[in-house]
Amino acid sequence: MDIVGFLKSQFICHLLICYIFIVSGLIINCIQLFTLILWPINKQLFRRINCRLAYCISSQMVMLLEWWSGTACTLYTDPESYHKYGKENAIVILNHNFEIDFLCGWNFCERFGVLGSSKVLAKKELSYMPIIGWMWYFLEIVFCKRKWEEDRKTVVQKLLNLRDYPENFWFLIHCEGTRFTEQKHQISMQVAKAKGLPKLKYHLLPRTKGFAVTVQCLRNVVSAVYDSTLNFRNNENPTLLGVLNGKKYHADLRIPLEDVPEDEQECSTWLHKLYQEKDAFQEEYYRTGTYPAVPIIPPRRPWTLLNWLFWALLLLYPLFKLLINMINSGSSLTLASFAFVIIIASVGVRWMIGVTEINKGSTYGNNDNKQKQK
């Protein structure tokens, strides 16, 4: 292992990265709070400012993938469609199999210049999470409780609010509703059998109502639906802890929005058919290690690294100055207090990483045999 690889594996480096992320994130959240005064005066200015503030947070996560780990990103797509990416609003359908698939989705948003304005359909609990959740609140992210009877009105209203959004955006949606596990897959296929739907080998049944409403509300706003299927070479199963190792992923397909039916039932049928096609592509990938499309590597932009370096220079100097003063003081109580803070910070970092782990993920989908499939 070379010296750079050794340093990347050291926990103290990880702790410093998390320190920069947490402190800068809380600073940005405070700035976002003050931007609320702009909403009644100039809503579009409020939105544009918050897109840039959100970029300052989310780009730090992307920096880890692009620059710290050196992950290579290959996109398999139609070259004729490639030039449209980032220049049009789009709904992006993502599979939900890996612990860092959200980060890979952000990475593609960054490559095409829509990271700061990207949207998601997220569970309500995330809105209370400091930094990311609070950032999403100011980005007008669509939050739901995963109870469709309660969610429909709120989701529709939030989606309609995006119709006059001033920035190009990608709306990222995991139609499966929860991350793939073998237990959830077995339950999902029981539901498929009960409903007479085709079984899937590598995906959960898509939850069609949220997707149908998203298409209906954004039909005249978005220009396309992108079907993005994420995989890692050599059957690797990456984690946020393992992102320091170089990983590669692939996404494919672009489907024009006009091909998606307007009727909710027809849209549901269309989505089920799409997931059968995704399953076939997954089968092909496992067999050949590639996708049947032209590989393109979107260029890596420098802005994620420059943003991180700015915050690192701003925040590390006062931290190191504080440490030096504490050491020079020679106070046992001061040093013990510092050690306690480090321990708390370590626990906090581990908790944040644990949020992404599959074995600690949502139980949503485990009880579908007791609940009505959405």
mmCIF file of C-alpha atoms in Angstrom:
data_model
loop_
_atom_site.group_PDB
_atom_site.id
_atom_site.type_symbol
_atom_site.label_atom_id
_atom_site.label_comp_id
_atom_site.label_asym_id
_atom_site.label_seq_id
_atom_site.Cartn_x
_atom_site.Cartn_y
_atom_site.Cartn_z
ATOM 1 C CA MET A 1 0.000 0.000 0.000
ATOM 2 C CA ASP A 2 1.416 3.419 -0.966
ATOM 3 C CA ILE A 3 1.538 6.332 1.471
ATOM 4 C CA VAL A 4 -1.567 7.981 -0.007
ATOM 5 C CA GLY A 5 -3.558 4.755 0.255
ATOM 6 C CA PHE A 6 -2.358 4.311 3.833
ATOM 7 C CA LEU A 7 -3.461 7.832 4.803
ATOM 8 C CA LYS A 8 -6.871 7.310 3.204
ATOM 9 C CA SER A 9 -7.441 4.251 5.373
ATOM 10 C CA GLN A 10 -6.704 6.078 8.643
ATOM 11 C CA PHE A 11 -9.654 6.923 10.860
ATOM 12 C CA ILE A 12 -8.217 10.314 11.810
ATOM 13 C CA CYS A 13 -8.503 11.361 8.141
ATOM 14 C CA HIS A 14 -12.084 10.154 8.037
ATOM 15 C CA LEU A 15 -12.804 12.080 11.220
ATOM 16 C CA LEU A 16 -11.398 15.303 9.761
ATOM 17 C CA ILE A 17 -13.489 14.869 6.600
ATOM 18 C CA CYS A 18 -16.613 14.355 8.698
ATOM 19 C CA TYR A 19 -15.709 17.378 10.857
ATOM 20 C CA ILE A 20 -15.570 19.541 7.732
ATOM 21 C CA PHE A 21 -18.838 18.116 6.455
ATOM 22 C CA ILE A 22 -20.740 18.509 9.733
ATOM 23 C CA VAL A 23 -19.517 22.012 10.634
ATOM 24 C CA SER A 24 -19.855 23.395 7.110
ATOM 25 C CA GLY A 25 -23.249 21.713 6.770
ATOM 26 C CA LEU A 26 -24.578 23.323 9.939
ATOM 27 C CA ILE A 27 -23.219 26.713 8.843
ATOM 28 C CA ILE A 28 -24.980 26.342 5.499
ATOM 29 C CA ASN A 29 -28.206 25.221 7.199
ATOM 30 C CA CYS A 30 -28.117 28.441 9.246
ATOM 31 C CA ILE A 31 -27.607 30.520 6.113
ATOM 32 C CA GLN A 32 -30.525 28.688 4.490
ATOM 33 C CA LEU A 33 -32.679 29.599 7.462
ATOM 34 C CA PHE A 34 -32.005 33.289 6.855
ATOM 35 C CA THR A 35 -32.929 32.944 3.178
ATOM 36 C CA LEU A 36 -36.542 32.332 4.241
ATOM 37 C CA ILE A 37 -37.033 36.099 4.321
ATOM 38 C CA LEU A 38 -36.648 36.047 0.527
ATOM 39 C CA TRP A 39 -39.534 33.636 -0.070
ATOM 40 C CA PRO A 40 -42.383 36.185 0.113
ATOM 41 C CA ILE A 41 -40.270 38.794 -1.704
ATOM 42 C CA ASN A 42 -38.648 36.838 -4.527
ATOM 43 C CA LYS A 43 -39.358 33.099 -4.532
ATOM 44 C CA GLN A 44 -37.187 32.382 -7.563
ATOM 45 C CA LEU A 45 -34.169 34.117 -6.020
ATOM 46 C CA PHE A 46 -34.712 32.076 -2.845
ATOM 47 C CA ARG A 47 -34.659 28.906 -4.955
ATOM 48 C CA ARG A 48 -31.546 29.829 -6.926
ATOM 49 C CA ILE A 49 -29.615 30.698 -3.764
ATOM 50 C CA ASN A 50 -30.639 27.478 -2.046
ATOM 51 C CA CYS A 51 -29.594 25.413 -5.069
ATOM 52 C CA ARG A 52 -26.077 26.780 -4.653
ATOM 53 C CA LEU A 53 -26.087 26.352 -0.876
ATOM 54 C CA ALA A 54 -27.316 22.769 -1.251
ATOM 55 C CA TYR A 55 -24.520 22.123 -3.731
ATOM 56 C CA CYS A 56 -21.988 23.137 -1.075
ATOM 57 C CA ILE A 57 -23.256 20.261 1.082
ATOM 58 C CA SER A 58 -24.058 17.462 -1.370
ATOM 59 C CA SER A 59 -20.921 18.059 -3.445
ATOM 60 C CA GLN A 60 -18.787 17.134 -0.433
ATOM 61 C CA MET A 61 -20.298 13.644 -0.517
ATOM 62 C CA VAL A 62 -19.705 13.420 -4.254
ATOM 63 C CA MET A 63 -16.114 14.590 -3.730
ATOM 64 C CA LEU A 64 -15.497 11.484 -1.610
ATOM 65 C CA LEU A 65 -16.634 9.260 -4.453
ATOM 66 C CA GLU A 66 -14.961 11.139 -7.307
ATOM 67 C CA TRP A 67 -11.709 12.448 -5.851
ATOM 68 C CA TRP A 68 -11.041 10.645 -2.561
ATOM 69 C CA SER A 69 -11.896 7.134 -3.715
ATOM 70 C CA GLY A 70 -11.243 7.759 -7.414
ATOM 71 C CA THR A 71 -14.359 5.866 -8.437
ATOM 72 C CA ALA A 72 -14.663 5.668 -12.226
ATOM 73 C CA CYS A 73 -18.107 6.328 -13.677
ATOM 74 C CA THR A 74 -19.124 4.803 -17.003
ATOM 75 C CA LEU A 75 -22.491 5.584 -18.515
ATOM 76 C CA TYR A 76 -24.005 3.228 -21.093
ATOM 77 C CA THR A 77 -26.446 5.193 -23.163
ATOM 78 C CA ASP A 78 -27.562 6.353 -26.581
ATOM 79 C CA PRO A 79 -24.979 8.894 -27.874
ATOM 80 C CA GLU A 80 -27.769 10.877 -29.558
ATOM 81 C CA SER A 81 -29.460 11.393 -26.186
ATOM 82 C CA TYR A 82 -26.266 12.112 -24.252
ATOM 83 C CA HIS A 83 -26.100 15.793 -25.190
ATOM 84 C CA LYS A 84 -29.554 16.356 -23.648
ATOM 85 C CA TYR A 85 -28.550 15.237 -20.154
ATOM 86 C CA GLY A 86 -28.463 18.190 -17.774
ATOM 87 C CA LYS A 87 -30.144 20.459 -20.301
ATOM 88 C CA GLU A 88 -33.677 19.232 -19.617
ATOM 89 C CA ASN A 89 -35.792 18.410 -16.589
ATOM 90 C CA ALA A 90 -36.084 14.665 -16.122
ATOM 91 C CA ILE A 91 -37.475 11.948 -13.898
ATOM 92 C CA VAL A 92 -34.728 9.413 -13.140
ATOM 93 C CA ILE A 93 -35.778 5.887 -12.145
ATOM 94 C CA LEU A 94 -33.072 4.266 -10.013
ATOM 95 C CA ASN A 95 -32.745 0.703 -8.809
ATOM 96 C CA HIS A 96 -32.196 0.369 -5.066
ATOM 97 C CA ASN A 97 -29.702 -2.432 -4.449
ATOM 98 C CA PHE A 98 -26.601 -0.840 -2.925
ATOM 99 C CA GLU A 99 -25.736 1.126 0.182
ATOM 100 C CA ILE A 100 -24.304 4.009 -1.837
ATOM 101 C CA ASP A 101 -26.739 4.073 -4.760
ATOM 102 C CA PHE A 102 -27.980 7.479 -3.556
ATOM 103 C CA LEU A 103 -24.402 8.747 -3.786
ATOM 104 C CA CYS A 104 -23.988 7.353 -7.289
ATOM 105 C CA GLY A 105 -27.212 9.093 -8.326
ATOM 106 C CA TRP A 106 -25.804 12.365 -6.967
ATOM 107 C CA ASN A 107 -22.585 11.719 -8.858
ATOM 108 C CA PHE A 108 -24.396 11.578 -12.180
ATOM 109 C CA CYS A 109 -26.301 14.723 -11.243
ATOM 110 C CA GLU A 110 -22.954 16.430 -10.632
ATOM 111 C CA ARG A 111 -21.498 15.255 -13.946
ATOM 112 C CA PHE A 112 -24.383 16.923 -15.782
ATOM 113 C CA GLY A 113 -24.619 20.067 -13.644
ATOM 114 C CA VAL A 114 -27.907 19.450 -11.804
ATOM 115 C CA LEU A 115 -26.638 18.326 -8.385
ATOM 116 C CA GLY A 116 -27.666 21.462 -6.504
ATOM 117 C CA SER A 117 -31.216 21.359 -7.860
ATOM 118 C CA SER A 118 -31.764 17.580 -7.817
ATOM 119 C CA LYS A 119 -34.968 16.352 -6.166
ATOM 120 C CA VAL A 120 -36.028 13.105 -4.518
ATOM 121 C CA LEU A 121 -39.113 11.464 -3.086
ATOM 122 C CA ALA A 122 -37.944 10.835 0.487
ATOM 123 C CA LYS A 123 -39.419 9.441 3.676
ATOM 124 C CA LYS A 124 -40.668 12.061 6.126
ATOM 125 C CA GLU A 125 -38.237 11.029 8.881
ATOM 126 C CA LEU A 126 -35.292 12.301 6.820
ATOM 127 C CA SER A 127 -36.615 15.868 6.975
ATOM 128 C CA TYR A 128 -35.641 15.973 10.668
ATOM 129 C CA MET A 129 -32.062 14.827 10.019
ATOM 130 C CA PRO A 130 -29.547 17.677 10.428
ATOM 131 C CA ILE A 131 -27.603 18.863 7.396
ATOM 132 C CA ILE A 132 -28.974 16.629 4.607
ATOM 133 C CA GLY A 133 -32.595 16.587 5.764
ATOM 134 C CA TRP A 134 -32.639 20.292 6.568
ATOM 135 C CA MET A 135 -30.940 21.054 3.239
ATOM 136 C CA TRP A 136 -33.687 19.095 1.463
ATOM 137 C CA TYR A 137 -36.376 21.115 3.238
ATOM 138 C CA PHE A 138 -35.071 24.316 1.634
ATOM 139 C CA LEU A 139 -34.823 22.544 -1.731
ATOM 140 C CA GLU A 140 -38.576 21.790 -1.556
ATOM 141 C CA ILE A 141 -37.953 18.052 -1.538
ATOM 142 C CA VAL A 142 -41.087 15.885 -1.613
ATOM 143 C CA PHE A 143 -41.385 14.068 1.723
ATOM 144 C CA CYS A 144 -43.910 11.297 2.365
ATOM 145 C CA LYS A 145 -44.995 9.087 5.262
ATOM 146 C CA ARG A 146 -45.320 5.997 3.019
ATOM 147 C CA LYS A 147 -49.044 5.857 3.740
ATOM 148 C CA TRP A 148 -50.580 6.709 0.395
ATOM 149 C CA GLU A 149 -53.979 7.717 1.760
ATOM 150 C CA GLU A 150 -52.230 10.394 3.850
ATOM 151 C CA ASP A 151 -49.471 11.195 1.362
ATOM 152 C CA ARG A 152 -51.352 11.751 -1.878
ATOM 153 C CA LYS A 153 -52.574 15.289 -1.241
ATOM 154 C CA THR A 154 -49.220 16.457 0.164
ATOM 155 C CA VAL A 155 -47.177 14.805 -2.582
ATOM 156 C CA VAL A 156 -49.365 16.266 -5.336
ATOM 157 C CA GLN A 157 -49.103 19.762 -3.868
ATOM 158 C CA LYS A 158 -45.305 19.532 -3.494
ATOM 159 C CA LEU A 159 -44.924 18.272 -7.055
ATOM 160 C CA LEU A 160 -47.144 20.992 -8.477
ATOM 161 C CA ASN A 161 -45.000 23.583 -6.678
ATOM 162 C CA LEU A 162 -42.055 22.454 -8.830
ATOM 163 C CA ARG A 163 -43.771 23.379 -12.076
ATOM 164 C CA ASP A 164 -42.232 26.873 -12.072
ATOM 165 C CA TYR A 165 -38.812 25.859 -10.708
ATOM 166 C CA PRO A 166 -36.169 28.188 -12.210
ATOM 167 C CA GLU A 167 -33.338 25.626 -12.494
ATOM 168 C CA ASN A 168 -33.075 22.445 -14.557
ATOM 169 C CA PHE A 169 -33.573 19.518 -12.186
ATOM 170 C CA TRP A 170 -33.558 15.733 -12.088
ATOM 171 C CA PHE A 171 -36.213 14.105 -9.933
ATOM 172 C CA LEU A 172 -34.626 10.915 -8.568
ATOM 173 C CA ILE A 173 -37.080 8.193 -7.616
ATOM 174 C CA HIS A 174 -36.623 4.666 -6.258
ATOM 175 C CA CYS A 175 -39.853 3.059 -7.449
ATOM 176 C CA GLU A 176 -39.235 -0.044 -5.337
ATOM 177 C CA GLY A 177 -39.726 2.150 -2.274
ATOM 178 C CA THR A 178 -37.041 0.424 -0.215
ATOM 179 C CA ARG A 179 -33.626 -1.138 -0.684
ATOM 180 C CA PHE A 180 -33.439 -4.689 -2.061
ATOM 181 C CA THR A 181 -32.833 -7.538 0.384
ATOM 182 C CA GLU A 182 -33.521 -11.241 -0.062
ATOM 183 C CA GLN A 183 -36.235 -11.146 2.623
ATOM 184 C CA LYS A 184 -38.016 -8.195 1.000
ATOM 185 C CA HIS A 185 -37.660 -9.832 -2.416
ATOM 186 C CA GLN A 186 -39.353 -13.029 -1.240
ATOM 187 C CA ILE A 187 -42.248 -11.073 0.242
ATOM 188 C CA SER A 188 -42.505 -8.886 -2.866
ATOM 189 C CA MET A 189 -42.706 -11.929 -5.131
ATOM 190 C CA GLN A 190 -45.455 -13.390 -2.944
ATOM 191 C CA VAL A 191 -47.415 -10.221 -3.632
ATOM 192 C CA ALA A 192 -46.626 -10.541 -7.351
ATOM 193 C CA LYS A 193 -47.975 -14.092 -7.371
ATOM 194 C CA ALA A 194 -51.122 -13.061 -5.514
ATOM 195 C CA LYS A 195 -51.750 -10.216 -7.971
ATOM 196 C CA GLY A 196 -50.887 -12.182 -11.085
ATOM 197 C CA LEU A 197 -47.881 -9.975 -11.898
ATOM 198 C CA PRO A 198 -44.693 -11.283 -13.559
ATOM 199 C CA LYS A 199 -41.982 -12.212 -11.084
ATOM 200 C CA LEU A 200 -38.690 -10.342 -10.983
ATOM 201 C CA LYS A 201 -35.332 -11.925 -10.145
ATOM 202 C CA TYR A 202 -33.272 -8.859 -9.252
ATOM 203 C CA HIS A 203 -35.777 -6.177 -8.250
ATOM 204 C CA LEU A 204 -38.705 -5.659 -5.908
ATOM 205 C CA LEU A 205 -42.101 -4.895 -7.385
ATOM 206 C CA PRO A 206 -42.272 -1.193 -8.244
ATOM 207 C CA ARG A 207 -44.734 0.880 -6.255
ATOM 208 C CA THR A 208 -46.629 2.502 -9.053
ATOM 209 C CA LYS A 209 -48.843 5.134 -7.437
ATOM 210 C CA GLY A 210 -46.077 7.543 -6.475
ATOM 211 C CA PHE A 211 -44.498 7.249 -9.916
ATOM 212 C CA ALA A 212 -47.813 7.758 -11.718
ATOM 213 C CA VAL A 213 -48.616 10.885 -9.699
ATOM 214 C CA THR A 214 -45.094 12.235 -10.277
ATOM 215 C CA VAL A 215 -45.495 11.806 -14.044
ATOM 216 C CA GLN A 216 -48.975 13.359 -14.030
ATOM 217 C CA CYS A 217 -47.899 16.412 -12.006
ATOM 218 C CA LEU A 218 -44.653 17.029 -13.904
ATOM 219 C CA ARG A 219 -45.743 15.977 -17.391
ATOM 220 C CA ASN A 220 -45.461 19.445 -18.931
ATOM 221 C CA VAL A 221 -42.360 20.280 -16.892
ATOM 222 C CA VAL A 222 -40.009 17.339 -17.433
ATOM 223 C CA SER A 223 -38.907 16.326 -20.913
ATOM 224 C CA ALA A 224 -37.868 12.735 -20.339
ATOM 225 C CA VAL A 225 -37.732 9.718 -18.071
ATOM 226 C CA TYR A 226 -34.283 8.163 -17.627
ATOM 227 C CA ASP A 227 -34.155 4.535 -16.550
ATOM 228 C CA SER A 228 -30.854 4.171 -14.696
ATOM 229 C CA THR A 229 -29.651 0.727 -13.642
ATOM 230 C CA LEU A 230 -26.650 0.766 -11.323
ATOM 231 C CA ASN A 231 -24.137 -2.056 -11.034
ATOM 232 C CA PHE A 232 -20.591 -2.562 -9.789
ATOM 233 C CA ARG A 233 -17.977 -4.590 -11.577
ATOM 234 C CA ASN A 234 -16.811 -7.990 -10.309
ATOM 235 C CA ASN A 235 -20.029 -8.332 -8.266
ATOM 236 C CA GLU A 236 -18.692 -5.892 -5.683
ATOM 237 C CA ASN A 237 -21.123 -4.692 -3.033
ATOM 238 C CA PRO A 238 -19.803 -1.250 -2.029
ATOM 239 C CA THR A 239 -20.491 0.508 1.241
ATOM 240 C CA LEU A 240 -19.887 4.040 2.420
ATOM 241 C CA LEU A 241 -17.062 2.676 4.573
ATOM 242 C CA GLY A 242 -15.598 1.020 1.504
ATOM 243 C CA VAL A 243 -15.916 4.015 -0.802
ATOM 244 C CA LEU A 244 -12.238 4.731 -0.153
ATOM 245 C CA ASN A 245 -11.553 1.798 -2.508
ATOM 246 C CA GLY A 246 -11.908 2.460 -6.248
ATOM 247 C CA LYS A 247 -15.297 1.240 -7.484
ATOM 248 C CA LYS A 248 -16.940 1.531 -10.868
ATOM 249 C CA TYR A 249 -20.602 1.702 -11.795
ATOM 250 C CA HIS A 250 -22.835 1.837 -14.846
ATOM 251 C CA ALA A 251 -26.172 3.367 -15.723
ATOM 252 C CA ASP A 252 -28.207 2.870 -18.873
ATOM 253 C CA LEU A 253 -31.211 3.850 -20.990
ATOM 254 C CA ARG A 254 -33.182 6.980 -21.709
ATOM 255 C CA ILE A 255 -36.938 6.789 -22.306
ATOM 256 C CA PRO A 256 -38.876 9.805 -23.679
ATOM 257 C CA LEU A 257 -41.624 10.955 -21.355
ATOM 258 C CA GLU A 258 -44.176 10.926 -24.141
ATOM 259 C CA ASP A 259 -43.886 7.118 -24.133
ATOM 260 C CA VAL A 260 -45.257 7.018 -20.574
ATOM 261 C CA PRO A 261 -49.087 6.753 -20.588
ATOM 262 C CA GLU A 262 -51.082 9.462 -18.854
ATOM 263 C CA ASP A 263 -53.717 7.139 -17.390
ATOM 264 C CA GLU A 264 -52.751 5.918 -13.909
ATOM 265 C CA GLN A 265 -53.584 2.271 -14.594
ATOM 266 C CA GLU A 266 -51.782 2.295 -17.935
ATOM 267 C CA CYS A 267 -48.836 4.043 -16.295
ATOM 268 C CA SER A 268 -48.769 1.278 -13.661
ATOM 269 C CA THR A 269 -48.714 -1.384 -16.384
ATOM 270 C CA TRP A 270 -45.947 0.514 -18.198
ATOM 271 C CA LEU A 271 -43.819 0.644 -15.035
ATOM 272 C CA HIS A 272 -44.218 -3.093 -14.377
ATOM 273 C CA LYS A 273 -43.128 -3.773 -17.956
ATOM 274 C CA LEU A 274 -40.142 -1.462 -17.497
ATOM 275 C CA TYR A 275 -39.039 -3.434 -14.443
ATOM 276 C CA GLN A 276 -39.229 -6.652 -16.436
ATOM 277 C CA GLU A 277 -36.879 -5.019 -18.938
ATOM 278 C CA LYS A 278 -34.617 -3.862 -16.093
ATOM 279 C CA ASP A 279 -34.501 -7.453 -14.856
ATOM 280 C CA ALA A 280 -33.438 -8.596 -18.322
ATOM 281 C CA PHE A 281 -30.676 -5.990 -18.405
ATOM 282 C CA GLN A 282 -29.568 -7.108 -14.956
ATOM 283 C CA GLU A 283 -29.408 -10.708 -16.177
ATOM 284 C CA GLU A 284 -27.332 -9.590 -19.157
ATOM 285 C CA TYR A 285 -24.977 -7.629 -16.918
ATOM 286 C CA TYR A 286 -24.376 -10.568 -14.588
ATOM 287 C CA ARG A 287 -23.703 -12.788 -17.617
ATOM 288 C CA THR A 288 -21.418 -10.484 -19.622
ATOM 289 C CA GLY A 289 -20.245 -7.811 -17.170
ATOM 290 C CA THR A 290 -21.428 -5.021 -19.443
ATOM 291 C CA TYR A 291 -24.532 -3.363 -20.875
ATOM 292 C CA PRO A 292 -25.679 -3.497 -24.524
ATOM 293 C CA ALA A 293 -25.089 0.198 -25.181
ATOM 294 C CA VAL A 294 -22.297 2.637 -25.995
ATOM 295 C CA PRO A 295 -20.020 3.313 -22.976
ATOM 296 C CA ILE A 296 -19.396 6.995 -22.280
ATOM 297 C CA ILE A 297 -17.406 8.437 -19.375
ATOM 298 C CA PRO A 298 -18.895 11.836 -18.409
ATOM 299 C CA PRO A 299 -16.053 14.251 -17.593
ATOM 300 C CA ARG A 300 -15.275 14.857 -13.949
ATOM 301 C CA ARG A 301 -15.742 18.501 -12.988
ATOM 302 C CA PRO A 302 -13.393 20.270 -10.515
ATOM 303 C CA TRP A 303 -16.095 22.060 -8.509
ATOM 304 C CA THR A 304 -16.699 19.348 -5.898
ATOM 305 C CA LEU A 305 -12.992 19.305 -5.014
ATOM 306 C CA LEU A 306 -12.686 23.106 -5.006
ATOM 307 C CA ASN A 307 -15.736 23.434 -2.767
ATOM 308 C CA TRP A 308 -14.301 20.897 -0.308
ATOM 309 C CA LEU A 309 -10.878 22.586 -0.304
ATOM 310 C CA PHE A 310 -12.526 25.923 0.467
ATOM 311 C CA TRP A 311 -14.303 24.532 3.519
ATOM 312 C CA ALA A 312 -11.219 22.571 4.597
ATOM 313 C CA LEU A 313 -9.041 25.696 4.567
ATOM 314 C CA LEU A 314 -11.723 27.678 6.362
ATOM 315 C CA LEU A 315 -12.411 25.157 9.132
ATOM 316 C CA LEU A 316 -9.197 23.202 9.725
ATOM 317 C CA TYR A 317 -7.081 26.220 10.721
ATOM 318 C CA PRO A 318 -9.199 27.148 13.781
ATOM 319 C CA LEU A 319 -9.413 23.459 14.718
ATOM 320 C CA PHE A 320 -5.637 22.954 14.682
ATOM 321 C CA LYS A 321 -5.099 26.251 16.494
ATOM 322 C CA LEU A 322 -7.514 25.110 19.207
ATOM 323 C CA LEU A 323 -5.727 21.760 19.533
ATOM 324 C CA ILE A 324 -2.346 23.429 19.878
ATOM 325 C CA ASN A 325 -3.670 25.769 22.582
ATOM 326 C CA MET A 326 -5.212 22.837 24.450
ATOM 327 C CA ILE A 327 -1.981 20.853 24.342
ATOM 328 C CA ASN A 328 0.065 23.846 25.450
ATOM 329 C CA SER A 329 -2.263 24.446 28.380
ATOM 330 C CA GLY A 330 -1.220 21.123 29.911
ATOM 331 C CA SER A 331 -4.567 20.835 31.684
ATOM 332 C CA SER A 332 -5.627 17.240 32.315
ATOM 333 C CA LEU A 333 -9.286 18.280 32.381
ATOM 334 C CA THR A 334 -8.951 20.062 29.030
ATOM 335 C CA LEU A 335 -7.259 17.058 27.417
ATOM 336 C CA ALA A 336 -9.832 14.672 28.899
ATOM 337 C CA SER A 337 -12.630 16.874 27.575
ATOM 338 C CA PHE A 338 -11.038 16.839 24.138
ATOM 339 C CA ALA A 339 -10.744 13.038 24.211
ATOM 340 C CA PHE A 340 -14.417 12.823 25.190
ATOM 341 C CA VAL A 341 -15.383 15.045 22.245
ATOM 342 C CA ILE A 342 -13.357 12.810 19.898
ATOM 343 C CA ILE A 343 -15.163 9.730 21.188
ATOM 344 C CA ILE A 344 -18.565 11.381 20.745
ATOM 345 C CA ALA A 345 -17.572 12.508 17.259
ATOM 346 C CA SER A 346 -16.448 8.980 16.387
ATOM 347 C CA VAL A 347 -19.759 7.556 17.519
ATOM 348 C CA GLY A 348 -21.589 10.234 15.533
ATOM 349 C CA VAL A 349 -19.599 9.487 12.379
ATOM 350 C CA ARG A 350 -20.275 5.762 12.753
ATOM 351 C CA TRP A 351 -23.980 6.476 13.206
ATOM 352 C CA MET A 352 -24.108 8.601 10.051
ATOM 353 C CA ILE A 353 -22.393 5.868 8.054
ATOM 354 C CA GLY A 354 -24.691 3.267 9.604
ATOM 355 C CA VAL A 355 -27.732 5.028 8.149
ATOM 356 C CA THR A 356 -26.634 3.813 4.712
ATOM 357 C CA GLU A 357 -26.002 0.187 5.686
ATOM 358 C CA ILE A 358 -28.361 -2.396 4.220
ATOM 359 C CA ASN A 359 -28.599 -4.475 7.387
ATOM 360 C CA LYS A 360 -29.714 -1.359 9.269
ATOM 361 C CA GLY A 361 -31.986 -0.047 6.568
ATOM 362 C CA SER A 362 -35.708 0.493 6.532
ATOM 363 C CA THR A 363 -38.035 -2.396 7.383
ATOM 364 C CA TYR A 364 -40.452 -0.955 4.861
ATOM 365 C CA GLY A 365 -41.450 -3.772 2.543
ATOM 366 C CA ASN A 366 -40.922 -6.589 5.050
ATOM 367 C CA ASN A 367 -44.623 -6.706 5.910
ATOM 368 C CA ASP A 368 -46.150 -6.389 2.476
ATOM 369 C CA ASN A 369 -47.961 -9.678 2.909
ATOM 370 C CA LYS A 370 -49.877 -7.933 5.666
ATOM 371 C CA GLN A 371 -50.361 -4.663 3.886
ATOM 372 C CA LYS A 372 -51.877 -3.528 0.663
ATOM 373 C CA GLN A 373 -49.267 -3.246 -2.084
ATOM 374 C CA LYS A 374 -48.921 0.364 -3.172
#
